[in-house]
Amino acid sequence: MLTRVPRGTRDILPEEAAWWQLLEEKIRTTCKLFGYQEIRTPVFEHTELFTRSVGEVTDIVAKEMYTFTDRGDRQLTLRPEGTASVARAYLENNLQAKAQPVKLYYTGPMFRYDRPQAGRYRQFHQFGVEVFGSQDAAVDAEVILLALFFFSALGLKEFSLQVNSVGCPRCRGPYRGKLQEYLKEQLSGLCSDCAERYEKNPLRVLDCKKKSCQGLLAGVPLLTDSLCHECEEHFKAVCGALDELGVEYEINPRLVRGLDYYTKTAFEIISPALGAQSSICGGGRYDNLIATIGGPDIPGIGFAVGIERVLLALQKENVPAPAENATAVFVARAGVSSVQALQLTMELRRAGLPAETDFLGRSLKAQLKYADKKGIRYAVLLGAEELQKGQAAVRDMRDGTQQAVDLPGLADYLAAQLKEAE
RNA sequence: GUGGGUGUAGCUCAGUUGGUUAGAGCACCAGAUUGUGGCUCUGGGGGUCGUGGGUUCGAGUCCCAUCAUCCACCCCA
């Protein structure tokens, strides 16, 4: 073999593509139901967009971006996430001039240079929504409800919601100091990763998986206790809205989001069916993002769902595979040219019947075998004998019964049979 | 970037202390049925044993390297 797919990428073969189509359909219907409109942005952007919005010191920017220089010496990057691009498009196309708030959704491939593992790929796919222009806590609730609604619509059963508030620059700065002060005492007991996190991003120490570190965090000050008045009120309002709407959730004061632009609400939806990468949806509010990339002061909130992970979760939960939409009719031929058979096949197609025929000159037996394997319901036998009488034999592949039908009425006959079969 | 597991047919795997021409099931193709799928029977095609090097009279088997893949860490969807 000359070459293989690059590491961390994969082919989606027809069988699996049926799952993808199902997901894409649910995405569209759910978003329509909630009044969100689709936006499509390029898969690559100026590198600067991500370094500025996602944050220079985040892992995504520091070590996971697919960055390249094009022939015109431009620094470009394959998008590692969707929010920055949508925020850029919002600004660039003056969507603040449209009816507010602007509610958008997107799907598509994202790229991160990371070691592949269960539920993690270098090219992966996200479905996300973004709302610009409202600070109402009810919007936070709606966005969360949309995600939960989507998972339920897919037939997913086991998933749970965690929420937190990561504050804003006003309260996060002082809290960071308080946290570092506390951690300073424990520094000798923390793992090497946490020692590094202590310097670079102390909030991350909170959700370290090591028991030894968690043990040292018993009396750690929590951000939710140090929120400024505005953030605290907003967090209370979000929790209150979820309560009132009957949404089950857990407050996880150690939930930290990895991207710099998050403010206030942060949430995550987890599927226990998955391995270590159990997060199927992550999101939150980003009230300063638009301003960060040079726009006016417009608040926003959104989430991203990992399509591959949702697919894994559906399979782990044994959600039944979507029914294959098989071809309805196979035109088998005996002593008739493939072009003649194609002629009849086209007539059926023009009448709206999914149909195919043989191109391999196989025996009738082999043709029927093919039709059987592809789950085709009706085989039309076009043979010299029948053709003389102006007929074709229609074989119901389910019970093997056969019926001679006049060619002029064949499409109508098949259409009626198929309708009845429904 | 770090640690561990696994690489033999399209798929799942077997292959003895290193020993002739590397096997099975499923899948695929054909025949039994000269124009009829599924079930059965019979036959057939398909492998540089991941790759490169080493040890040996002899390597799928042992050693080293490398690549791929899986799982976990970091981080994230």
Short mmCIF file of C-alpha atoms (C1' of nucleotides) in Angstrom, two decimals:
data_model
loop_
_atom_site.label_atom_id
_atom_site.label_comp_id
_atom_site.label_asym_id
_atom_site.label_seq_id
_atom_site.Cartn_x
_atom_site.Cartn_y
_atom_site.Cartn_z
CA MET A 1 0.00 0.00 0.00
CA LEU A 2 1.32 3.40 -0.94
CA THR A 3 0.06 5.22 2.11
CA ARG A 4 -2.53 5.20 4.87
CA VAL A 5 -4.76 7.78 6.49
CA PRO A 6 -2.71 10.21 8.58
CA ARG A 7 -2.55 9.44 12.27
CA GLY A 8 -5.66 10.40 14.20
CA THR A 9 -7.87 10.56 11.09
CA ARG A 10 -10.17 7.91 9.68
CA ASP A 11 -12.53 7.01 6.90
CA ILE A 12 -16.26 6.94 7.50
CA LEU A 13 -17.58 4.03 5.46
CA PRO A 14 -21.18 3.77 4.16
CA GLU A 15 -22.41 1.74 7.13
CA GLU A 16 -21.24 4.34 9.62
CA ALA A 17 -22.27 7.22 7.37
CA ALA A 18 -25.88 6.28 8.11
CA TRP A 19 -25.21 7.22 11.75
CA TRP A 20 -23.69 10.52 10.70
CA GLN A 21 -26.69 11.34 8.56
CA LEU A 22 -28.98 10.58 11.49
CA LEU A 23 -27.00 12.90 13.74
CA GLU A 24 -26.93 15.67 11.17
CA GLU A 25 -30.67 15.39 10.74
CA LYS A 26 -31.26 15.64 14.51
CA ILE A 27 -28.95 18.63 14.68
CA ARG A 28 -30.97 20.40 12.01
CA THR A 29 -34.38 19.58 13.42
CA THR A 30 -33.39 20.43 16.99
CA CYS A 31 -31.88 23.77 16.01
CA LYS A 32 -34.88 24.63 13.89
CA LEU A 33 -37.12 23.81 16.82
CA PHE A 34 -35.14 26.25 18.98
CA GLY A 35 -34.87 28.97 16.32
CA TYR A 36 -31.13 28.67 15.65
CA GLN A 37 -29.79 29.26 12.16
CA GLU A 38 -26.86 27.57 10.49
CA ILE A 39 -23.59 29.35 9.81
CA ARG A 40 -20.69 27.92 7.83
CA THR A 41 -17.25 29.37 8.24
CA PRO A 42 -13.93 28.36 6.62
CA VAL A 43 -12.00 25.44 8.11
CA PHE A 44 -8.91 27.62 8.34
CA GLU A 45 -8.46 31.11 9.69
CA HIS A 46 -5.64 33.53 10.39
CA THR A 47 -3.60 32.01 13.21
CA GLU A 48 -3.95 35.22 15.16
CA LEU A 49 -7.70 34.69 15.60
CA PHE A 50 -7.09 31.60 17.72
CA THR A 51 -4.07 32.86 19.63
CA ARG A 52 -6.03 35.95 20.62
CA SER A 53 -9.37 34.39 21.47
CA VAL A 54 -8.51 30.92 22.74
CA GLY A 55 -5.45 32.20 24.59
CA GLU A 56 -1.69 31.99 24.02
CA VAL A 57 -0.96 29.80 27.02
CA THR A 58 -3.71 27.23 26.47
CA ASP A 59 -2.63 23.78 25.33
CA ILE A 60 -4.71 24.14 22.20
CA VAL A 61 -2.71 27.12 21.03
CA ALA A 62 0.63 26.21 22.56
CA LYS A 63 0.94 22.66 21.24
CA GLU A 64 -2.08 21.43 19.31
CA MET A 65 -2.61 23.70 16.31
CA TYR A 66 -2.13 22.72 12.71
CA THR A 67 -0.50 25.92 11.54
CA PHE A 68 1.00 26.63 8.14
CA THR A 69 2.20 29.44 5.94
CA ASP A 70 0.50 29.71 2.58
CA ARG A 71 2.15 30.73 -0.69
CA GLY A 72 1.35 34.35 0.03
CA ASP A 73 3.19 34.20 3.36
CA ARG A 74 0.02 34.27 5.42
CA GLN A 75 0.01 32.52 8.81
CA LEU A 76 -3.00 30.24 8.81
CA THR A 77 -4.36 27.56 11.13
CA LEU A 78 -6.84 24.72 10.68
CA ARG A 79 -9.55 25.62 13.19
CA PRO A 80 -9.13 23.78 16.51
CA GLU A 81 -12.62 24.83 17.64
CA GLY A 82 -15.63 26.70 16.30
CA THR A 83 -16.47 29.60 18.57
CA ALA A 84 -13.65 31.93 17.52
CA SER A 85 -14.58 31.61 13.85
CA VAL A 86 -18.26 32.26 14.51
CA ALA A 87 -17.43 35.30 16.64
CA ARG A 88 -15.19 36.57 13.85
CA ALA A 89 -17.94 36.04 11.27
CA TYR A 90 -20.46 37.80 13.53
CA LEU A 91 -18.23 40.84 13.67
CA GLU A 92 -17.04 40.79 10.08
CA ASN A 93 -20.56 40.49 8.66
CA ASN A 94 -22.09 42.98 11.08
CA LEU A 95 -24.56 40.55 12.50
CA GLN A 96 -25.17 42.97 15.37
CA ALA A 97 -27.26 44.81 12.80
CA LYS A 98 -29.63 41.83 12.56
CA ALA A 99 -32.45 40.98 14.91
CA GLN A 100 -30.99 40.36 18.35
CA PRO A 101 -30.06 38.06 19.92
CA VAL A 102 -28.32 36.24 17.07
CA LYS A 103 -28.66 32.49 17.50
CA LEU A 104 -26.39 30.33 15.35
CA TYR A 105 -25.29 26.73 15.00
CA TYR A 106 -22.54 24.98 13.07
CA THR A 107 -21.13 21.54 12.41
CA GLY A 108 -17.91 20.47 10.83
CA PRO A 109 -14.39 19.16 11.25
CA MET A 110 -11.95 20.59 13.79
CA PHE A 111 -8.24 19.85 14.00
CA ARG A 112 -5.95 19.36 16.97
CA TYR A 113 -2.52 17.79 16.98
CA ASP A 114 -2.93 15.50 19.98
CA ARG A 115 -2.15 11.86 20.77
CA PRO A 116 -5.16 9.87 19.58
CA GLN A 117 -7.04 7.75 22.12
CA ALA A 118 -10.57 6.57 22.83
CA GLY A 119 -12.89 9.36 21.70
CA ARG A 120 -10.09 11.59 20.53
CA TYR A 121 -8.93 12.22 16.99
CA ARG A 122 -6.77 14.77 15.20
CA GLN A 123 -9.58 15.53 12.82
CA PHE A 124 -12.81 15.37 14.78
CA HIS A 125 -16.24 16.88 14.36
CA GLN A 126 -18.22 19.26 16.47
CA PHE A 127 -21.75 20.51 16.54
CA GLY A 128 -22.00 23.83 18.34
CA VAL A 129 -24.35 26.70 18.98
CA GLU A 130 -23.62 30.32 19.84
CA VAL A 131 -25.92 33.08 21.05
CA PHE A 132 -24.76 36.70 20.83
CA GLY A 133 -26.31 39.71 22.44
CA SER A 134 -28.06 38.61 25.62
CA GLN A 135 -26.90 38.41 29.21
CA ASP A 136 -30.13 36.85 30.42
CA ALA A 137 -29.51 33.77 32.53
CA ALA A 138 -32.46 32.21 30.72
CA VAL A 139 -30.31 32.09 27.58
CA ASP A 140 -27.73 30.06 29.48
CA ALA A 141 -30.58 27.73 30.40
CA GLU A 142 -31.91 27.56 26.83
CA VAL A 143 -28.52 26.65 25.41
CA ILE A 144 -28.12 23.90 27.99
CA LEU A 145 -31.65 22.68 27.28
CA LEU A 146 -30.89 22.55 23.57
CA ALA A 147 -27.92 20.25 24.19
CA LEU A 148 -29.92 18.00 26.52
CA PHE A 149 -32.84 17.92 24.09
CA PHE A 150 -30.51 16.90 21.28
CA PHE A 151 -29.07 13.98 23.25
CA SER A 152 -32.52 12.77 24.25
CA ALA A 153 -33.76 13.03 20.66
CA LEU A 154 -30.93 10.72 19.63
CA GLY A 155 -32.05 8.14 22.14
CA LEU A 156 -29.13 8.61 24.49
CA LYS A 157 -30.10 7.71 28.04
CA GLU A 158 -27.19 8.10 30.39
CA PHE A 159 -25.71 11.55 30.55
CA SER A 160 -25.36 14.12 33.27
CA LEU A 161 -24.98 17.85 33.45
CA GLN A 162 -22.42 19.71 35.54
CA VAL A 163 -22.41 23.46 35.92
CA ASN A 164 -20.09 25.99 37.47
CA SER A 165 -19.18 29.62 37.24
CA VAL A 166 -15.64 30.60 36.31
CA GLY A 167 -16.29 34.27 37.11
CA CYS A 168 -14.96 37.16 35.11
CA PRO A 169 -11.57 38.94 34.94
CA ARG A 170 -12.69 41.10 37.90
CA CYS A 171 -13.17 38.21 40.31
CA ARG A 172 -10.91 35.61 38.75
CA GLY A 173 -7.73 37.65 39.27
CA PRO A 174 -8.05 38.06 43.02
CA TYR A 175 -9.23 34.44 43.35
CA ARG A 176 -6.17 33.22 41.50
CA GLY A 177 -4.01 34.98 44.07
CA LYS A 178 -5.95 33.43 46.94
CA LEU A 179 -5.65 30.01 45.35
CA GLN A 180 -1.93 30.31 44.77
CA GLU A 181 -1.46 31.38 48.34
CA TYR A 182 -3.22 28.25 49.54
CA LEU A 183 -1.38 25.97 47.10
CA LYS A 184 2.00 27.41 48.09
CA GLU A 185 1.72 25.58 51.41
CA GLN A 186 0.92 22.29 49.66
CA LEU A 187 3.44 22.62 46.85
CA SER A 188 5.76 19.89 48.10
CA GLY A 189 2.90 17.36 48.16
CA LEU A 190 1.50 18.11 44.72
CA CYS A 191 2.34 16.03 41.65
CA SER A 192 4.78 17.36 39.06
CA ASP A 193 1.95 18.28 36.70
CA CYS A 194 0.28 20.32 39.41
CA ALA A 195 3.54 22.04 40.31
CA GLU A 196 3.60 23.27 36.74
CA ARG A 197 -0.09 24.15 36.80
CA TYR A 198 0.54 26.15 39.96
CA GLU A 199 2.60 28.55 37.87
CA LYS A 200 0.77 28.54 34.58
CA ASN A 201 -2.88 27.94 35.40
CA PRO A 202 -3.58 27.27 39.08
CA LEU A 203 -7.31 26.70 38.47
CA ARG A 204 -6.38 23.46 36.74
CA VAL A 205 -4.97 22.03 39.97
CA LEU A 206 -8.57 21.82 41.17
CA ASP A 207 -9.54 19.07 38.76
CA CYS A 208 -6.33 17.02 38.93
CA LYS A 209 -7.22 13.34 38.76
CA LYS A 210 -4.56 12.23 41.24
CA LYS A 211 -5.93 11.25 44.63
CA SER A 212 -2.83 12.56 46.34
CA CYS A 213 -3.51 16.02 44.98
CA GLN A 214 -7.24 15.89 45.67
CA GLY A 215 -6.41 14.99 49.27
CA LEU A 216 -4.48 18.25 49.69
CA LEU A 217 -7.38 20.29 48.39
CA ALA A 218 -9.72 19.70 51.33
CA GLY A 219 -9.73 23.30 52.53
CA VAL A 220 -9.06 24.98 49.21
CA PRO A 221 -10.91 28.24 48.55
CA LEU A 222 -13.48 27.83 45.78
CA LEU A 223 -14.11 30.29 43.01
CA THR A 224 -17.84 30.05 43.56
CA ASP A 225 -17.25 31.57 47.03
CA SER A 226 -15.16 34.39 45.60
CA LEU A 227 -17.34 35.60 42.76
CA CYS A 228 -17.97 39.30 42.36
CA HIS A 229 -21.51 40.49 42.93
CA GLU A 230 -22.48 40.46 39.25
CA CYS A 231 -21.11 36.97 38.60
CA GLU A 232 -22.65 35.60 41.74
CA GLU A 233 -26.07 36.98 40.86
CA HIS A 234 -25.80 35.55 37.37
CA PHE A 235 -24.77 32.12 38.62
CA LYS A 236 -27.69 32.09 41.06
CA ALA A 237 -30.03 33.11 38.25
CA VAL A 238 -28.78 30.31 35.99
CA CYS A 239 -29.19 27.69 38.71
CA GLY A 240 -32.60 29.10 39.55
CA ALA A 241 -33.67 28.94 35.91
CA LEU A 242 -32.52 25.31 35.64
CA ASP A 243 -34.40 24.45 38.82
CA GLU A 244 -37.55 26.10 37.59
CA LEU A 245 -37.29 24.33 34.24
CA GLY A 246 -36.87 21.00 35.94
CA VAL A 247 -33.36 20.34 34.66
CA GLU A 248 -31.28 17.97 36.72
CA TYR A 249 -27.72 19.10 37.27
CA GLU A 250 -24.84 19.02 39.65
CA ILE A 251 -22.82 22.04 40.69
CA ASN A 252 -19.18 21.16 40.27
CA PRO A 253 -17.09 24.00 41.71
CA ARG A 254 -13.98 22.31 40.32
CA LEU A 255 -15.17 22.32 36.75
CA VAL A 256 -12.67 24.37 34.80
CA ARG A 257 -12.80 25.22 31.14
CA GLY A 258 -9.56 25.19 29.20
CA LEU A 259 -10.16 28.14 26.93
CA ASP A 260 -9.37 31.68 28.02
CA TYR A 261 -12.50 33.30 26.68
CA TYR A 262 -14.94 31.70 29.10
CA THR A 263 -16.61 33.87 31.73
CA LYS A 264 -19.35 33.18 34.25
CA THR A 265 -21.31 30.05 33.32
CA ALA A 266 -19.33 26.93 32.44
CA PHE A 267 -20.95 23.56 31.88
CA GLU A 268 -20.20 20.09 30.71
CA ILE A 269 -22.31 17.06 29.78
CA ILE A 270 -20.78 13.71 30.56
CA SER A 271 -21.52 10.21 29.31
CA PRO A 272 -20.48 7.48 31.73
CA ALA A 273 -20.50 4.99 28.85
CA LEU A 274 -17.24 6.47 27.57
CA GLY A 275 -13.69 5.95 28.78
CA ALA A 276 -11.40 8.65 30.07
CA GLN A 277 -12.69 11.18 27.52
CA SER A 278 -16.22 11.21 28.87
CA SER A 279 -17.21 14.77 28.05
CA ILE A 280 -19.65 14.84 25.13
CA CYS A 281 -20.48 18.52 25.41
CA GLY A 282 -18.66 21.50 26.85
CA GLY A 283 -19.65 25.12 26.86
CA GLY A 284 -20.17 28.33 28.66
CA ARG A 285 -20.50 32.07 28.49
CA TYR A 286 -17.92 34.33 26.85
CA ASP A 287 -18.99 37.87 27.51
CA ASN A 288 -15.63 39.41 26.56
CA LEU A 289 -14.81 37.44 23.43
CA ILE A 290 -16.20 39.82 20.86
CA ALA A 291 -14.40 42.73 22.51
CA THR A 292 -11.19 40.69 22.65
CA ILE A 293 -11.13 40.33 18.89
CA GLY A 294 -11.74 44.02 18.38
CA GLY A 295 -15.52 44.35 18.46
CA PRO A 296 -18.04 46.09 20.67
CA ASP A 297 -18.99 44.83 24.10
CA ILE A 298 -21.37 42.03 23.17
CA PRO A 299 -21.98 39.04 25.43
CA GLY A 300 -22.16 35.50 24.12
CA ILE A 301 -22.73 31.92 25.17
CA GLY A 302 -22.44 28.56 23.45
CA PHE A 303 -21.34 24.96 23.54
CA ALA A 304 -19.62 22.36 21.43
CA VAL A 305 -20.63 18.71 21.15
CA GLY A 306 -18.10 16.07 20.08
CA ILE A 307 -19.80 14.08 17.33
CA GLU A 308 -17.44 11.09 17.48
CA ARG A 309 -17.92 10.81 21.22
CA VAL A 310 -21.69 10.95 20.92
CA LEU A 311 -21.49 8.20 18.32
CA LEU A 312 -19.37 6.10 20.67
CA ALA A 313 -21.82 6.68 23.50
CA LEU A 314 -24.80 5.70 21.31
CA GLN A 315 -23.06 2.48 20.36
CA LYS A 316 -22.03 1.73 23.94
CA GLU A 317 -25.64 2.18 25.02
CA ASN A 318 -26.77 -0.12 22.21
CA VAL A 319 -29.04 2.43 20.64
CA PRO A 320 -30.31 0.59 17.53
CA ALA A 321 -28.55 1.47 14.30
CA PRO A 322 -30.52 3.61 11.87
CA ALA A 323 -32.39 1.62 9.25
CA GLU A 324 -30.47 1.47 6.01
CA ASN A 325 -32.33 3.11 3.19
CA ALA A 326 -31.75 0.36 0.69
CA THR A 327 -32.41 0.64 -3.00
CA ALA A 328 -35.98 -0.37 -3.71
CA VAL A 329 -35.60 -2.17 -7.03
CA PHE A 330 -32.93 -4.22 -8.74
CA VAL A 331 -33.22 -4.82 -12.46
CA ALA A 332 -31.76 -8.27 -13.11
CA ARG A 333 -31.13 -9.29 -16.70
CA ALA A 334 -30.84 -12.53 -18.59
CA GLY A 335 -29.92 -12.44 -22.26
CA VAL A 336 -30.47 -8.70 -22.33
CA SER A 337 -27.71 -6.10 -22.70
CA SER A 338 -26.64 -3.96 -19.77
CA VAL A 339 -27.63 -0.85 -21.71
CA GLN A 340 -31.16 -2.22 -22.23
CA ALA A 341 -31.37 -2.97 -18.53
CA LEU A 342 -30.07 0.50 -17.73
CA GLN A 343 -32.78 1.94 -19.97
CA LEU A 344 -35.49 0.30 -17.87
CA THR A 345 -33.66 1.24 -14.66
CA MET A 346 -33.65 4.89 -15.70
CA GLU A 347 -37.38 4.76 -16.37
CA LEU A 348 -37.94 3.55 -12.84
CA ARG A 349 -35.64 6.24 -11.45
CA ARG A 350 -37.51 8.94 -13.36
CA ALA A 351 -40.64 7.68 -11.66
CA GLY A 352 -38.91 8.26 -8.32
CA LEU A 353 -38.00 4.65 -7.55
CA PRO A 354 -34.46 4.06 -6.27
CA ALA A 355 -33.19 1.41 -8.67
CA GLU A 356 -29.99 -0.21 -9.87
CA THR A 357 -28.91 -2.89 -12.29
CA ASP A 358 -26.08 -5.31 -13.08
CA PHE A 359 -22.87 -4.20 -14.76
CA LEU A 360 -20.81 -7.32 -14.28
CA GLY A 361 -22.54 -9.69 -16.68
CA ARG A 362 -23.19 -12.09 -13.83
CA SER A 363 -25.50 -15.05 -13.74
CA LEU A 364 -29.07 -14.36 -12.71
CA LYS A 365 -28.31 -16.24 -9.53
CA ALA A 366 -25.41 -13.96 -8.71
CA GLN A 367 -27.50 -10.89 -9.49
CA LEU A 368 -30.23 -11.97 -7.10
CA LYS A 369 -27.61 -12.71 -4.50
CA TYR A 370 -26.33 -9.17 -4.85
CA ALA A 371 -29.85 -7.77 -4.53
CA ASP A 372 -30.40 -9.89 -1.45
CA LYS A 373 -27.19 -8.73 0.19
CA LYS A 374 -28.05 -5.11 -0.38
CA GLY A 375 -31.48 -5.62 1.13
CA ILE A 376 -33.32 -4.68 -2.06
CA ARG A 377 -37.03 -5.37 -1.83
CA TYR A 378 -38.00 -6.04 -5.44
CA ALA A 379 -36.10 -7.67 -8.28
CA VAL A 380 -37.32 -7.03 -11.78
CA LEU A 381 -36.32 -9.92 -14.03
CA LEU A 382 -35.76 -8.69 -17.54
CA GLY A 383 -35.26 -11.66 -19.83
CA ALA A 384 -35.59 -12.40 -23.52
CA GLU A 385 -38.74 -14.46 -22.87
CA GLU A 386 -40.55 -11.74 -20.95
CA LEU A 387 -39.36 -9.02 -23.27
CA GLN A 388 -41.06 -10.75 -26.21
CA LYS A 389 -44.34 -10.52 -24.37
CA GLY A 390 -43.63 -6.93 -23.37
CA GLN A 391 -43.42 -7.96 -19.73
CA ALA A 392 -41.03 -8.31 -16.84
CA ALA A 393 -41.24 -10.62 -13.84
CA VAL A 394 -41.36 -8.81 -10.52
CA ARG A 395 -39.98 -10.86 -7.68
CA ASP A 396 -40.70 -9.92 -4.08
CA MET A 397 -37.39 -10.70 -2.40
CA ARG A 398 -39.01 -11.09 0.98
CA ASP A 399 -41.23 -14.06 0.24
CA GLY A 400 -39.99 -15.13 -3.20
CA THR A 401 -43.36 -14.68 -4.93
CA GLN A 402 -43.24 -13.63 -8.53
CA GLN A 403 -45.63 -11.78 -10.80
CA ALA A 404 -45.60 -11.00 -14.52
CA VAL A 405 -46.19 -7.29 -15.12
CA ASP A 406 -46.63 -5.41 -18.41
CA LEU A 407 -43.67 -3.10 -18.98
CA PRO A 408 -45.64 0.11 -19.58
CA GLY A 409 -47.24 -0.12 -16.14
CA LEU A 410 -44.16 -1.43 -14.32
CA ALA A 411 -43.19 1.77 -12.49
CA ASP A 412 -46.75 2.34 -11.30
CA TYR A 413 -47.05 -1.27 -10.17
CA LEU A 414 -43.81 -1.11 -8.18
CA ALA A 415 -44.67 2.25 -6.67
CA ALA A 416 -48.02 0.87 -5.51
CA GLN A 417 -46.40 -2.25 -4.06
CA LEU A 418 -43.82 -0.21 -2.18
CA LYS A 419 -46.44 2.13 -0.82
CA GLU A 420 -48.46 -0.82 0.41
CA ALA A 421 -45.37 -2.32 2.02
CA GLU A 422 -44.97 0.77 4.19
"C1'" G B 1 5.52 15.18 24.84
"C1'" U B 2 5.30 10.59 28.74
"C1'" G B 3 3.93 5.41 30.11
"C1'" G B 4 1.85 0.48 28.97
"C1'" G B 5 -0.59 -3.27 25.56
"C1'" U B 6 -1.05 -5.18 20.52
"C1'" G B 7 0.64 -6.00 15.09
"C1'" U B 8 -0.30 -13.42 11.16
"C1'" A B 9 -5.90 -13.62 4.98
"C1'" G B 10 -11.09 -8.45 4.01
"C1'" C B 11 -12.70 -9.52 9.63
"C1'" U B 12 -11.95 -12.41 14.45
"C1'" C B 13 -8.05 -15.27 15.82
"C1'" A B 14 -4.79 -20.22 16.29
"C1'" G B 15 0.30 -21.33 15.23
"C1'" U B 16 3.91 -26.40 20.35
"C1'" U B 17 10.86 -25.78 23.74
"C1'" G B 18 12.85 -21.94 16.93
"C1'" G B 19 12.19 -27.13 12.45
"C1'" U B 20 9.30 -29.25 5.80
"C1'" U B 21 4.91 -26.07 1.55
"C1'" A B 22 1.66 -20.81 7.74
"C1'" G B 23 -3.95 -22.72 9.44
"C1'" A B 24 -9.39 -22.23 11.17
"C1'" G B 25 -14.13 -19.74 11.39
"C1'" C B 26 -16.69 -15.85 9.11
"C1'" A B 27 -16.70 -13.02 4.56
"C1'" C B 28 -15.79 -13.30 -0.87
"C1'" C B 29 -16.13 -16.14 -5.79
"C1'" A B 30 -17.83 -20.53 -8.41
"C1'" G B 31 -20.44 -25.22 -8.90
"C1'" A B 32 -24.39 -28.69 -7.30
"C1'" U B 33 -29.62 -25.88 -9.63
"C1'" U B 34 -27.73 -24.86 -18.53
"C1'" G B 35 -33.17 -18.22 -16.11
"C1'" U B 36 -34.10 -17.46 -9.75
"C1'" G B 37 -31.35 -14.90 -3.57
"C1'" G B 38 -31.60 -16.77 1.70
"C1'" C B 39 -30.56 -23.00 3.91
"C1'" U B 40 -27.18 -27.11 2.82
"C1'" C B 41 -23.00 -29.52 0.45
"C1'" U B 42 -18.47 -29.30 -2.67
"C1'" G B 43 -14.55 -26.59 -4.60
"C1'" G B 44 -11.66 -22.01 -5.29
"C1'" G B 45 -9.08 -17.22 -4.87
"C1'" G B 46 -6.63 -14.49 -1.31
"C1'" G B 47 -0.63 -13.81 3.26
"C1'" U B 48 6.61 -9.90 1.37
"C1'" C B 49 3.52 -13.16 9.25
"C1'" G B 50 3.64 -4.27 10.06
"C1'" U B 51 8.77 -2.67 8.28
"C1'" G B 52 14.21 -2.85 8.69
"C1'" G B 53 18.27 -5.10 10.91
"C1'" G B 54 20.51 -8.95 14.15
"C1'" U B 55 21.22 -14.08 16.48
"C1'" U B 56 20.92 -19.12 14.21
"C1'" C B 57 22.24 -24.56 9.90
"C1'" G B 58 17.07 -22.76 10.17
"C1'" A B 59 12.87 -17.11 12.69
"C1'" G B 60 5.67 -16.07 12.31
"C1'" U B 61 8.27 -17.74 17.01
"C1'" C B 62 14.26 -15.02 20.14
"C1'" C B 63 16.88 -9.82 20.36
"C1'" C B 64 17.19 -4.53 18.75
"C1'" A B 65 15.23 -0.48 16.15
"C1'" U B 66 11.27 1.72 13.67
"C1'" C B 67 6.25 2.52 12.15
"C1'" A B 68 1.16 1.82 13.01
"C1'" U B 69 -2.74 0.99 16.32
"C1'" C B 70 -5.21 0.68 21.13
"C1'" C B 71 -5.43 2.34 26.29
"C1'" A B 72 -3.96 5.86 29.95
"C1'" C B 73 -1.40 10.69 31.43
"C1'" C B 74 -1.19 15.94 29.82
"C1'" C B 75 -5.33 18.49 27.62
"C1'" C B 76 -9.94 18.55 25.54
"C1'" A B 77 -15.19 17.56 22.16
#
